[in-house]
mmCIF file of C-alpha atoms and ligand atoms in Angstrom:
data_model
loop_
_atom_site.group_PDB
_atom_site.id
_atom_site.type_symbol
_atom_site.label_atom_id
_atom_site.label_comp_id
_atom_site.label_asym_id
_atom_site.label_seq_id
_atom_site.Cartn_x
_atom_site.Cartn_y
_atom_site.Cartn_z
ATOM 1 C CA MET K 179 132.410 125.439 141.269
ATOM 2 C CA GLY K 180 128.484 123.418 141.023
ATOM 3 C CA GLY K 181 125.961 125.708 140.497
ATOM 4 C CA ALA K 182 123.700 126.129 137.208
ATOM 5 C CA SER K 183 126.809 125.801 134.802
ATOM 6 C CA ASN K 184 128.958 123.864 133.527
ATOM 7 C CA ALA K 185 129.562 125.570 130.450
ATOM 8 C CA GLY K 186 133.383 126.305 130.631
ATOM 9 C CA GLN K 187 134.676 123.693 132.772
ATOM 10 C CA SER K 188 136.388 121.318 131.472
ATOM 11 C CA SER K 189 134.745 117.973 130.572
ATOM 12 C CA ARG K 190 136.548 114.633 129.421
ATOM 13 C CA LEU K 191 133.164 113.412 127.764
ATOM 14 C CA PHE K 192 133.049 113.485 123.820
ATOM 15 C CA ASP K 193 132.012 116.828 122.767
ATOM 16 C CA THR K 194 128.854 114.512 120.829
ATOM 17 C CA TYR K 195 126.607 117.044 122.810
ATOM 18 C CA VAL K 196 125.388 120.503 122.661
ATOM 19 C CA ARG K 197 124.398 120.701 126.052
ATOM 20 C CA MET K 198 122.175 123.785 128.362
ATOM 21 C CA PRO K 199 124.257 123.969 131.344
ATOM 22 C CA VAL K 200 122.095 122.932 133.706
ATOM 23 C CA SER K 201 122.142 119.949 136.175
ATOM 24 C CA LEU K 202 119.345 118.003 136.890
ATOM 25 C CA VAL K 203 119.817 115.980 140.007
ATOM 26 C CA ARG K 204 115.671 114.831 141.061
ATOM 27 C CA GLY K 205 112.915 114.965 139.502
ATOM 28 C CA GLN K 206 109.379 113.711 141.008
ATOM 29 C CA GLY K 207 106.330 113.728 138.566
ATOM 30 C CA PRO K 208 106.071 116.299 135.678
ATOM 31 C CA TRP K 209 108.461 118.660 137.600
ATOM 32 C CA LEU K 210 112.391 118.379 137.778
ATOM 33 C CA PHE K 211 115.193 119.671 139.924
ATOM 34 C CA ASP K 212 117.795 121.254 139.299
ATOM 35 C CA ASP K 213 121.329 121.603 141.580
ATOM 36 C CA GLN K 214 120.225 125.025 142.918
ATOM 37 C CA GLY K 215 117.001 123.663 144.240
ATOM 38 C CA ARG K 216 115.281 125.077 140.802
ATOM 39 C CA ARG K 217 112.073 123.444 139.590
ATOM 40 C CA TYR K 218 111.056 122.818 136.120
ATOM 41 C CA LEU K 219 107.820 121.572 134.380
ATOM 42 C CA ASP K 220 109.293 118.814 132.106
ATOM 43 C CA ALA K 221 107.517 118.847 128.876
ATOM 44 C CA LEU K 222 109.908 117.045 127.168
ATOM 45 C CA SER K 223 110.061 113.639 129.225
ATOM 46 C CA GLY K 224 113.928 113.095 128.586
ATOM 47 C CA ILE K 225 112.580 113.004 124.663
ATOM 48 C CA ALA K 226 109.540 110.954 124.833
ATOM 49 C CA VAL K 227 111.153 108.479 127.792
ATOM 50 C CA CYS K 228 109.388 109.228 131.079
ATOM 51 C CA SER K 229 105.822 108.998 130.735
ATOM 52 C CA LEU K 230 104.646 108.010 133.294
ATOM 53 C CA GLY K 231 106.675 110.912 134.757
ATOM 54 C CA HIS K 232 110.074 110.673 137.570
ATOM 55 C CA ALA K 233 111.024 109.006 139.994
ATOM 56 C CA HIS K 234 107.980 106.952 139.972
ATOM 57 C CA PRO K 235 106.931 105.281 142.967
ATOM 58 C CA ARG K 236 105.836 101.544 141.519
ATOM 59 C CA LEU K 237 109.002 101.654 138.977
ATOM 60 C CA ALA K 238 111.684 102.627 142.013
ATOM 61 C CA GLU K 239 110.101 99.525 144.086
ATOM 62 C CA VAL K 240 110.745 97.259 141.360
ATOM 63 C CA ILE K 241 113.026 98.241 140.417
ATOM 64 C CA ALA K 242 115.292 97.998 144.172
ATOM 65 C CA ASP K 243 113.782 94.366 144.584
ATOM 66 C CA GLN K 244 114.886 92.916 141.392
ATOM 67 C CA ALA K 245 118.328 94.495 141.845
ATOM 68 C CA ALA K 246 118.715 93.119 145.259
ATOM 69 C CA THR K 247 116.721 89.442 143.693
ATOM 70 C CA LEU K 248 118.504 89.125 140.061
ATOM 71 C CA LEU K 249 120.319 91.437 137.823
ATOM 72 C CA HIS K 250 121.551 89.609 134.722
ATOM 73 C CA THR K 251 121.981 85.872 134.030
ATOM 74 C CA ALA K 252 122.335 86.215 129.463
ATOM 75 C CA ASN K 253 120.091 84.445 126.963
ATOM 76 C CA ILE K 254 121.429 80.935 127.905
ATOM 77 C CA VAL K 255 118.316 80.155 129.945
ATOM 78 C CA ARG K 256 114.581 81.698 130.223
ATOM 79 C CA ILE K 257 114.331 84.612 131.427
ATOM 80 C CA PRO K 258 109.969 84.646 132.963
ATOM 81 C CA GLN K 259 110.430 88.018 133.197
ATOM 82 C CA GLN K 260 111.263 88.582 129.253
ATOM 83 C CA GLU K 261 108.994 85.942 128.436
ATOM 84 C CA ALA K 262 105.618 87.741 130.392
ATOM 85 C CA LEU K 263 106.673 91.244 129.201
ATOM 86 C CA ALA K 264 106.976 89.647 125.388
ATOM 87 C CA ASN K 265 103.653 88.464 126.191
ATOM 88 C CA ALA K 266 102.112 92.109 127.476
ATOM 89 C CA LEU K 267 103.612 93.641 123.921
ATOM 90 C CA CYS K 268 102.111 90.905 121.771
ATOM 91 C CA ASP K 269 98.689 91.582 123.703
ATOM 92 C CA ILE K 270 99.027 95.113 123.407
ATOM 93 C CA SER K 271 99.930 95.267 120.020
ATOM 94 C CA GLY K 272 98.034 92.983 118.191
ATOM 95 C CA LEU K 273 101.762 90.997 116.540
ATOM 96 C CA ASP K 274 103.324 87.935 117.575
ATOM 97 C CA ARG K 275 106.723 87.556 118.873
ATOM 98 C CA ALA K 276 109.170 89.744 120.531
ATOM 99 C CA PHE K 277 113.152 90.939 120.817
ATOM 100 C CA ILE K 278 113.973 91.977 123.524
ATOM 101 C CA ALA K 279 116.921 94.451 123.126
ATOM 102 C CA ASN K 280 118.418 97.405 124.444
ATOM 103 C CA SER K 281 117.455 100.442 122.589
ATOM 104 C CA GLY K 282 115.515 101.661 119.835
ATOM 105 C CA ALA K 283 118.873 101.324 117.096
ATOM 106 C CA GLU K 284 119.070 98.272 118.562
ATOM 107 C CA ALA K 285 115.632 97.308 117.519
ATOM 108 C CA ILE K 286 115.559 99.029 114.293
ATOM 109 C CA GLU K 287 117.948 96.470 113.383
ATOM 110 C CA CYS K 288 116.671 93.622 114.447
ATOM 111 C CA ALA K 289 113.683 94.792 111.685
ATOM 112 C CA LEU K 290 116.212 95.390 108.918
ATOM 113 C CA LYS K 291 117.594 92.396 109.399
ATOM 114 C CA LEU K 292 114.349 90.550 109.370
ATOM 115 C CA ALA K 293 114.147 92.366 106.289
ATOM 116 C CA ARG K 294 117.484 91.338 104.809
ATOM 117 C CA ARG K 295 116.200 87.484 105.884
ATOM 118 C CA HIS K 296 112.860 87.954 103.943
ATOM 119 C CA ALA K 297 114.629 88.507 100.949
ATOM 120 C CA HIS K 298 117.627 86.062 101.063
ATOM 121 C CA ALA K 299 114.146 83.815 101.881
ATOM 122 C CA ARG K 300 112.784 84.858 98.559
ATOM 123 C CA GLY K 301 115.298 84.136 96.269
ATOM 124 C CA ILE K 302 116.582 87.956 96.758
ATOM 125 C CA GLU K 303 120.331 88.740 96.242
ATOM 126 C CA LYS K 304 120.329 92.126 96.294
ATOM 127 C CA PRO K 305 117.258 93.744 98.501
ATOM 128 C CA ALA K 306 116.091 97.072 99.173
ATOM 129 C CA ILE K 307 113.943 98.493 102.362
ATOM 130 C CA LEU K 308 111.962 101.530 101.186
ATOM 131 C CA VAL K 309 112.255 104.313 103.410
ATOM 132 C CA ALA K 310 110.889 108.138 103.827
ATOM 133 C CA SER K 311 112.898 112.012 103.581
ATOM 134 C CA ASP K 312 113.737 113.324 107.172
ATOM 135 C CA SER K 313 112.868 110.115 108.819
ATOM 136 C CA PHE K 314 115.153 109.058 112.100
ATOM 137 C CA HIS K 315 115.480 105.439 113.125
ATOM 138 C CA GLY K 316 118.556 105.757 114.977
ATOM 139 C CA ARG K 317 122.789 106.204 115.051
ATOM 140 C CA THR K 318 123.671 102.589 114.236
ATOM 141 C CA LEU K 319 125.187 102.470 110.668
ATOM 142 C CA ALA K 320 122.617 100.512 109.745
ATOM 143 C CA ALA K 321 120.318 102.961 111.144
ATOM 144 C CA LEU K 322 121.430 105.599 110.310
ATOM 145 C CA SER K 323 121.742 104.396 106.821
ATOM 146 C CA ALA K 324 118.020 104.375 107.219
ATOM 147 C CA SER K 325 117.356 107.719 108.081
ATOM 148 C CA GLY K 326 116.720 110.733 106.080
ATOM 149 C CA ASN K 327 118.803 112.708 107.607
ATOM 150 C CA ALA K 328 121.964 114.399 105.947
ATOM 151 C CA ALA K 329 123.468 115.960 109.410
ATOM 152 C CA ILE K 330 123.533 112.624 111.441
ATOM 153 C CA GLN K 331 125.369 110.568 107.953
ATOM 154 C CA ALA K 332 127.010 113.137 107.360
ATOM 155 C CA GLY K 333 131.121 111.890 107.615
ATOM 156 C CA PHE K 334 130.233 108.041 107.727
ATOM 157 C CA GLY K 335 130.030 107.087 104.388
ATOM 158 C CA PRO K 336 130.520 104.822 103.212
ATOM 159 C CA LEU K 337 126.449 104.370 104.038
ATOM 160 C CA VAL K 338 124.711 100.610 104.185
ATOM 161 C CA ASP K 339 123.470 100.720 100.964
ATOM 162 C CA GLY K 340 119.606 98.697 100.030
ATOM 163 C CA PHE K 341 117.782 101.597 100.867
ATOM 164 C CA VAL K 342 114.627 103.726 98.646
ATOM 165 C CA ARG K 343 114.034 107.048 99.562
ATOM 166 C CA VAL K 344 111.058 107.924 99.030
ATOM 167 C CA PRO K 345 109.079 111.723 100.261
ATOM 168 C CA PHE K 346 106.961 110.785 103.202
ATOM 169 C CA GLY K 347 104.272 110.866 103.230
ATOM 170 C CA ASP K 348 103.541 110.199 99.003
ATOM 171 C CA LEU K 349 101.517 107.638 98.275
ATOM 172 C CA GLU K 350 102.081 107.916 94.434
ATOM 173 C CA ALA K 351 106.088 108.153 94.988
ATOM 174 C CA ALA K 352 105.973 105.475 96.905
ATOM 175 C CA SER K 353 103.851 103.214 94.361
ATOM 176 C CA ALA K 354 106.309 104.119 91.682
ATOM 177 C CA ALA K 355 109.522 103.510 93.744
ATOM 178 C CA PHE K 356 107.493 99.718 94.381
ATOM 179 C CA GLU K 357 106.810 99.895 90.253
ATOM 180 C CA ALA K 358 110.508 100.277 89.714
ATOM 181 C CA ASN K 359 112.217 97.607 91.987
ATOM 182 C CA PRO K 360 110.712 94.699 92.546
ATOM 183 C CA ASP K 361 113.447 94.141 95.101
ATOM 184 C CA ILE K 362 111.997 96.120 97.538
ATOM 185 C CA VAL K 363 111.399 94.037 100.486
ATOM 186 C CA ALA K 364 110.035 96.257 102.579
ATOM 187 C CA ALA K 365 108.617 98.815 104.185
ATOM 188 C CA LEU K 366 110.216 101.277 106.866
ATOM 189 C CA ILE K 367 107.960 103.980 108.425
ATOM 190 C CA GLU K 368 107.665 106.836 111.516
ATOM 191 C CA PRO K 369 103.485 106.636 111.969
ATOM 192 C CA ILE K 370 104.523 110.265 112.881
ATOM 193 C CA GLN K 371 108.117 112.222 112.131
ATOM 194 C CA GLY K 372 109.945 112.675 115.398
ATOM 195 C CA GLU K 373 112.577 113.842 114.892
ATOM 196 C CA GLY K 374 111.904 114.797 111.710
ATOM 197 C CA GLY K 375 109.245 117.459 112.657
ATOM 198 C CA VAL K 376 106.612 115.955 114.526
ATOM 199 C CA ARG K 377 104.779 114.719 111.052
ATOM 200 C CA PRO K 378 101.730 112.910 111.312
ATOM 201 C CA ALA K 379 101.363 110.781 108.126
ATOM 202 C CA PRO K 380 98.911 112.047 106.019
ATOM 203 C CA SER K 381 95.433 109.766 106.932
ATOM 204 C CA GLY K 382 95.232 106.870 104.677
ATOM 205 C CA TYR K 383 99.044 107.152 103.695
ATOM 206 C CA LEU K 384 99.562 103.509 106.357
ATOM 207 C CA ALA K 385 96.679 101.956 104.695
ATOM 208 C CA GLY K 386 98.073 102.454 101.097
ATOM 209 C CA LEU K 387 101.763 101.148 102.101
ATOM 210 C CA ARG K 388 100.126 98.223 103.946
ATOM 211 C CA ALA K 389 98.515 97.410 100.285
ATOM 212 C CA LEU K 390 101.580 98.004 98.481
ATOM 213 C CA CYS K 391 103.341 95.696 101.005
ATOM 214 C CA ASP K 392 101.070 92.930 100.093
ATOM 215 C CA ARG K 393 101.093 93.216 96.353
ATOM 216 C CA GLN K 394 105.079 93.102 96.247
ATOM 217 C CA GLN K 395 105.390 90.576 99.677
ATOM 218 C CA ALA K 396 106.511 93.110 101.519
ATOM 219 C CA LEU K 397 106.854 94.347 104.734
ATOM 220 C CA LEU K 398 105.039 96.491 106.013
ATOM 221 C CA MET K 399 107.825 98.510 109.133
ATOM 222 C CA LEU K 400 106.390 100.926 111.107
ATOM 223 C CA ASP K 401 108.964 102.128 114.038
ATOM 224 C CA GLU K 402 106.885 103.314 116.904
ATOM 225 C CA ILE K 403 109.459 104.089 118.850
ATOM 226 C CA GLN K 404 108.595 107.712 120.424
ATOM 227 C CA THR K 405 105.053 107.488 118.838
ATOM 228 C CA GLY K 406 104.158 104.381 120.775
ATOM 229 C CA MET K 407 103.376 103.180 124.759
ATOM 230 C CA ALA K 408 100.271 105.642 124.903
ATOM 231 C CA ARG K 409 102.109 108.604 123.913
ATOM 232 C CA THR K 410 99.533 109.409 120.793
ATOM 233 C CA GLY K 411 96.338 108.478 122.464
ATOM 234 C CA LYS K 412 96.524 104.659 121.427
ATOM 235 C CA TRP K 413 98.512 101.678 122.940
ATOM 236 C CA PHE K 414 100.924 102.507 119.144
ATOM 237 C CA ALA K 415 99.641 104.984 116.580
ATOM 238 C CA PHE K 416 99.243 102.818 114.125
ATOM 239 C CA GLN K 417 96.097 101.165 115.926
ATOM 240 C CA HIS K 418 94.456 104.864 114.696
ATOM 241 C CA GLU K 419 93.558 103.739 111.519
ATOM 242 C CA PRO K 420 91.126 101.225 111.816
ATOM 243 C CA GLY K 421 92.308 97.694 110.892
ATOM 244 C CA LEU K 422 95.751 98.163 109.784
ATOM 245 C CA MET K 423 98.467 95.931 111.038
ATOM 246 C CA PRO K 424 101.928 96.003 110.159
ATOM 247 C CA ASP K 425 104.389 93.050 110.195
ATOM 248 C CA VAL K 426 107.245 94.513 112.624
ATOM 249 C CA MET K 427 107.106 96.972 115.138
ATOM 250 C CA THR K 428 109.947 98.243 116.646
ATOM 251 C CA VAL K 429 109.466 100.255 120.073
ATOM 252 C CA ALA K 430 111.490 101.814 122.921
ATOM 253 C CA LYS K 431 111.919 105.071 124.856
ATOM 254 C CA ALA K 432 108.584 105.040 126.703
ATOM 255 C CA LEU K 433 108.714 100.822 127.590
ATOM 256 C CA GLY K 434 111.518 101.164 130.494
ATOM 257 C CA ASN K 435 110.630 104.945 131.643
ATOM 258 C CA GLY K 436 114.500 105.795 131.990
ATOM 259 C CA ILE K 437 115.424 101.452 132.228
ATOM 260 C CA PRO K 438 117.745 101.143 128.959
ATOM 261 C CA ILE K 439 115.002 99.233 127.049
ATOM 262 C CA GLY K 440 114.522 98.071 122.831
ATOM 263 C CA ALA K 441 111.380 95.697 121.452
ATOM 264 C CA CYS K 442 111.006 94.322 117.674
ATOM 265 C CA LEU K 443 107.875 93.063 117.603
ATOM 266 C CA ALA K 444 106.807 90.916 114.616
ATOM 267 C CA ARG K 445 104.194 88.180 112.851
ATOM 268 C CA GLU K 446 104.795 84.476 113.218
ATOM 269 C CA SER K 447 105.899 83.820 109.799
ATOM 270 C CA VAL K 448 108.004 86.373 109.855
ATOM 271 C CA ALA K 449 109.691 86.383 113.957
ATOM 272 C CA HIS K 450 110.730 82.383 112.136
ATOM 273 C CA LEU K 451 112.935 84.205 109.820
ATOM 274 C CA LEU K 452 115.175 84.741 112.769
ATOM 275 C CA PRO K 453 115.794 81.186 113.994
ATOM 276 C CA ALA K 454 118.749 79.810 117.009
ATOM 277 C CA GLY K 455 121.610 81.556 116.362
ATOM 278 C CA SER K 456 121.313 84.285 114.290
ATOM 279 C CA HIS K 457 121.271 86.946 116.387
ATOM 280 C CA GLY K 458 120.957 87.966 119.782
ATOM 281 C CA THR K 459 122.788 90.243 122.327
ATOM 282 C CA THR K 460 124.613 90.254 125.450
ATOM 283 C CA PHE K 461 122.499 92.928 128.071
ATOM 284 C CA GLY K 462 119.100 93.085 125.691
ATOM 285 C CA GLY K 463 116.154 91.250 127.841
ATOM 286 C CA ASN K 464 117.974 91.537 131.012
ATOM 287 C CA PRO K 465 115.290 90.857 134.521
ATOM 288 C CA LEU K 466 115.889 94.479 134.835
ATOM 289 C CA ALA K 467 114.817 95.893 132.079
ATOM 290 C CA CYS K 468 111.905 93.316 131.435
ATOM 291 C CA ARG K 469 110.222 93.861 134.441
ATOM 292 C CA VAL K 470 110.574 97.676 134.345
ATOM 293 C CA GLY K 471 108.514 97.437 131.242
ATOM 294 C CA LEU K 472 106.441 94.534 132.536
ATOM 295 C CA GLU K 473 105.142 97.402 135.795
ATOM 296 C CA VAL K 474 105.669 100.178 132.960
ATOM 297 C CA ILE K 475 102.615 98.322 130.666
ATOM 298 C CA GLU K 476 100.788 97.289 134.624
ATOM 299 C CA ILE K 477 100.554 101.587 135.623
ATOM 300 C CA MET K 478 99.591 102.577 131.960
ATOM 301 C CA ARG K 479 96.591 100.048 131.704
ATOM 302 C CA GLU K 480 95.713 100.089 135.646
ATOM 303 C CA GLN K 481 95.648 104.024 134.720
ATOM 304 C CA ALA K 482 93.760 103.670 131.378
ATOM 305 C CA ILE K 483 97.307 106.035 130.623
ATOM 306 C CA PRO K 484 96.578 105.666 126.287
ATOM 307 C CA GLU K 485 92.690 107.479 126.862
ATOM 308 C CA ARG K 486 94.239 110.016 129.560
ATOM 309 C CA ALA K 487 97.027 111.277 127.205
ATOM 310 C CA ALA K 488 94.480 111.268 123.946
ATOM 311 C CA ALA K 489 92.267 113.461 126.634
ATOM 312 C CA MET K 490 95.843 115.816 127.752
ATOM 313 C CA GLY K 491 96.898 116.162 123.915
ATOM 314 C CA GLU K 492 93.274 117.523 123.097
ATOM 315 C CA LEU K 493 93.227 120.101 125.468
ATOM 316 C CA LEU K 494 96.974 121.641 124.787
ATOM 317 C CA LYS K 495 96.325 121.306 120.926
ATOM 318 C CA GLN K 496 93.238 123.486 122.097
ATOM 319 C CA GLU K 497 94.864 125.487 124.723
ATOM 320 C CA LEU K 498 97.745 126.028 121.821
ATOM 321 C CA GLU K 499 95.386 126.488 119.067
ATOM 322 C CA ALA K 500 93.163 129.289 121.226
ATOM 323 C CA GLY K 501 96.234 131.384 122.124
ATOM 324 C CA LEU K 502 98.429 131.167 118.662
ATOM 325 C CA SER K 503 95.055 131.676 116.493
ATOM 326 C CA ASP K 504 96.203 135.259 114.705
ATOM 327 C CA VAL K 505 99.973 134.992 116.376
ATOM 328 C CA PRO K 506 101.582 136.299 112.941
ATOM 329 C CA GLY K 507 105.012 132.834 112.645
ATOM 330 C CA VAL K 508 102.672 130.146 113.279
ATOM 331 C CA VAL K 509 103.038 127.697 110.466
ATOM 332 C CA GLU K 510 101.531 125.063 111.926
ATOM 333 C CA ILE K 511 100.416 123.270 115.094
ATOM 334 C CA ARG K 512 100.172 119.533 114.325
ATOM 335 C CA GLY K 513 100.246 115.757 116.746
ATOM 336 C CA LYS K 514 98.584 113.591 117.688
ATOM 337 C CA GLY K 515 97.633 113.147 121.914
ATOM 338 C CA LEU K 516 100.713 114.285 123.855
ATOM 339 C CA MET K 517 103.452 114.787 121.191
ATOM 340 C CA MET K 518 102.693 118.319 119.691
ATOM 341 C CA GLY K 519 104.795 120.593 116.956
ATOM 342 C CA ILE K 520 104.598 123.775 116.774
ATOM 343 C CA GLU K 521 105.979 124.535 113.407
ATOM 344 C CA LEU K 522 107.797 128.566 112.776
ATOM 345 C CA ALA K 523 108.399 131.100 110.716
ATOM 346 C CA GLU K 524 111.774 130.857 111.433
ATOM 347 C CA PRO K 525 115.070 129.169 112.981
ATOM 348 C CA VAL K 526 114.414 129.626 116.673
ATOM 349 C CA THR K 527 116.551 126.858 119.048
ATOM 350 C CA GLU K 528 116.638 130.085 121.925
ATOM 351 C CA LEU K 529 113.647 129.379 122.773
ATOM 352 C CA LYS K 530 114.468 126.240 124.378
ATOM 353 C CA ASP K 531 116.790 128.253 126.173
ATOM 354 C CA GLN K 532 114.264 131.426 126.997
ATOM 355 C CA ALA K 533 111.728 128.348 128.102
ATOM 356 C CA MET K 534 114.409 126.854 130.517
ATOM 357 C CA ALA K 535 114.806 130.464 132.035
ATOM 358 C CA LYS K 536 110.614 130.148 132.770
ATOM 359 C CA GLY K 537 110.782 127.052 134.706
ATOM 360 C CA LEU K 538 109.680 124.682 131.537
ATOM 361 C CA ILE K 539 111.381 121.970 128.949
ATOM 362 C CA ILE K 540 110.879 122.107 125.658
ATOM 363 C CA ASN K 541 112.974 120.956 122.019
ATOM 364 C CA ILE K 542 113.164 122.133 119.138
ATOM 365 C CA THR K 543 113.230 120.142 116.204
ATOM 366 C CA ARG K 544 114.356 121.068 112.795
ATOM 367 C CA GLY K 545 115.385 124.207 113.940
ATOM 368 C CA ASN K 546 111.762 125.791 114.272
ATOM 369 C CA THR K 547 109.328 123.242 115.309
ATOM 370 C CA ILE K 548 109.019 123.490 119.178
ATOM 371 C CA ARG K 549 108.562 119.562 119.838
ATOM 372 C CA LEU K 550 106.353 119.355 123.121
ATOM 373 C CA LEU K 551 106.866 115.094 124.314
ATOM 374 C CA PRO K 552 105.308 116.194 127.968
ATOM 375 C CA PRO K 553 105.082 112.695 130.905
ATOM 376 C CA LEU K 554 101.116 111.312 130.357
ATOM 377 C CA ILE K 555 100.167 111.879 133.412
ATOM 378 C CA VAL K 556 99.761 115.505 133.606
ATOM 379 C CA ASP K 557 96.833 117.534 135.030
ATOM 380 C CA ARG K 558 95.136 119.454 133.257
ATOM 381 C CA GLU K 559 96.316 122.702 135.345
ATOM 382 C CA GLN K 560 100.127 121.445 134.066
ATOM 383 C CA VAL K 561 98.860 121.432 130.323
ATOM 384 C CA ALA K 562 97.526 125.135 130.547
ATOM 385 C CA GLN K 563 100.608 125.885 132.057
ATOM 386 C CA ILE K 564 102.816 123.994 129.309
ATOM 387 C CA ALA K 565 100.724 125.925 126.877
ATOM 388 C CA ALA K 566 100.658 129.114 128.839
ATOM 389 C CA ILE K 567 104.274 129.368 128.343
ATOM 390 C CA VAL K 568 105.140 128.538 124.911
ATOM 391 C CA ILE K 569 102.397 131.155 124.176
ATOM 392 C CA GLU K 570 103.872 133.734 125.754
ATOM 393 C CA LEU K 571 107.376 132.745 124.238
ATOM 394 C CA ILE K 572 106.257 132.786 120.356
ATOM 395 C CA LYS K 573 104.507 135.710 121.310
ATOM 396 C CA THR K 574 107.091 137.682 122.270
ATOM 397 C CA ARG K 575 109.616 135.833 119.625
ATOM 398 C CA PHE K 576 107.773 137.310 116.780
ATOM 399 C CA GLN K 577 105.364 140.264 118.092
ATOM 400 C CA ALA K 578 108.958 142.391 119.164
HETATM 401 C C1 LIG S 777 114.825 107.586 119.387
HETATM 402 C C2 LIG S 777 114.460 107.145 118.158
HETATM 403 C C3 LIG S 777 114.856 106.293 117.636
HETATM 404 C C4 LIG S 777 116.474 105.839 118.345
HETATM 405 O O1 LIG S 777 116.540 104.828 119.361
HETATM 406 P P1 LIG S 777 117.929 105.171 120.286
HETATM 407 O O2 LIG S 777 117.406 104.555 121.788
HETATM 408 O O3 LIG S 777 118.555 106.472 120.796
HETATM 409 O O4 LIG S 777 118.735 104.314 119.459
HETATM 410 C C5 LIG S 777 115.113 105.227 116.213
HETATM 411 N N1 LIG S 777 113.481 105.375 115.722
HETATM 412 C C6 LIG S 777 112.561 106.763 116.587
HETATM 413 C C7 LIG S 777 111.288 107.437 115.943
HETATM 414 C C8 LIG S 777 113.043 107.727 117.623
HETATM 415 O O5 LIG S 777 112.268 108.355 118.121
#
């Protein structure tokens, strides 16, 4: 019993996940430990969540303190931690208002509801929202309907309608869609597609969408759930494009460093589309989650984590490019900051188990792309270690 493997043991959980036969029971910084005491370097951060690493002492302290003080009141009263978090999020993003939810998908639902309200306020009864191929926005019915992924939609029809899909990164296609459909009231886009294979929007794409949205009074809504909170070397990925501002933005994943939380941010005039009674959540914005989110932002500020992610990301990219320059099977190395993808010529899902056996946790998206999302606190030595193991795995796989 116990042991490194729970494969073969009966579990009464839904079969919704293919899980590696490993139980991780403890973490420290960028390190994770299994129930056999084996140590792993984390190059995934629980899918871009634990950006400050595991068992962070300051987060552990505020969690314990808040738990001993007050966990929940519901949104029938003012929640000072929620107001402070909204201020901090607006500060780092340049947006004006925040709705605090519990997850990414819920932040997306809020954004989609804003788009619908925006349409109805303009007298558009059958509005459409522009979305991209290969996008991922979450697993609730509306979020999976917005996603460009047949696998997560299969068997769940009828899907929520009102989405117009265009190829990601193709500004002409977006322009044609706007022209053909005056009822497009918003565009929902990831600045770098995460689940879609770590694909950065081509430069100028977001600015081009901004102009198209402006021409048609549509909202530019950016899904920064994976790219946000310093991951790409800025607080938010859209900030790599000088002068660009979205109307709506969703955040989640790293905001709570493991405590569930999500947020939908908006410009003042857009936020007003959801007045009292029009939207809500029981758990969202509770004192615990908000206190943690606030502490995450404070730590990231004090320790210049966005700048650190940029520098370590540059180093990771250099190491990967140097080590893989003449390796067959490597199609492309792409990404920004510490969100890096290595597209390979063939499906390589077995590489994540091989990495695990070498003490490194990675992830594969779209079957053929290694995705690296290490905690943003990794040092130079750990970056070199991640690159060395990944390079060795790829060489072994493609030079055999
Ligand atoms: C993870 C993710 C979501 C969904 O977030 P959940 O917290 O799993 O609901 C939405 N959009 C993007 C870009 C994501 O990476």
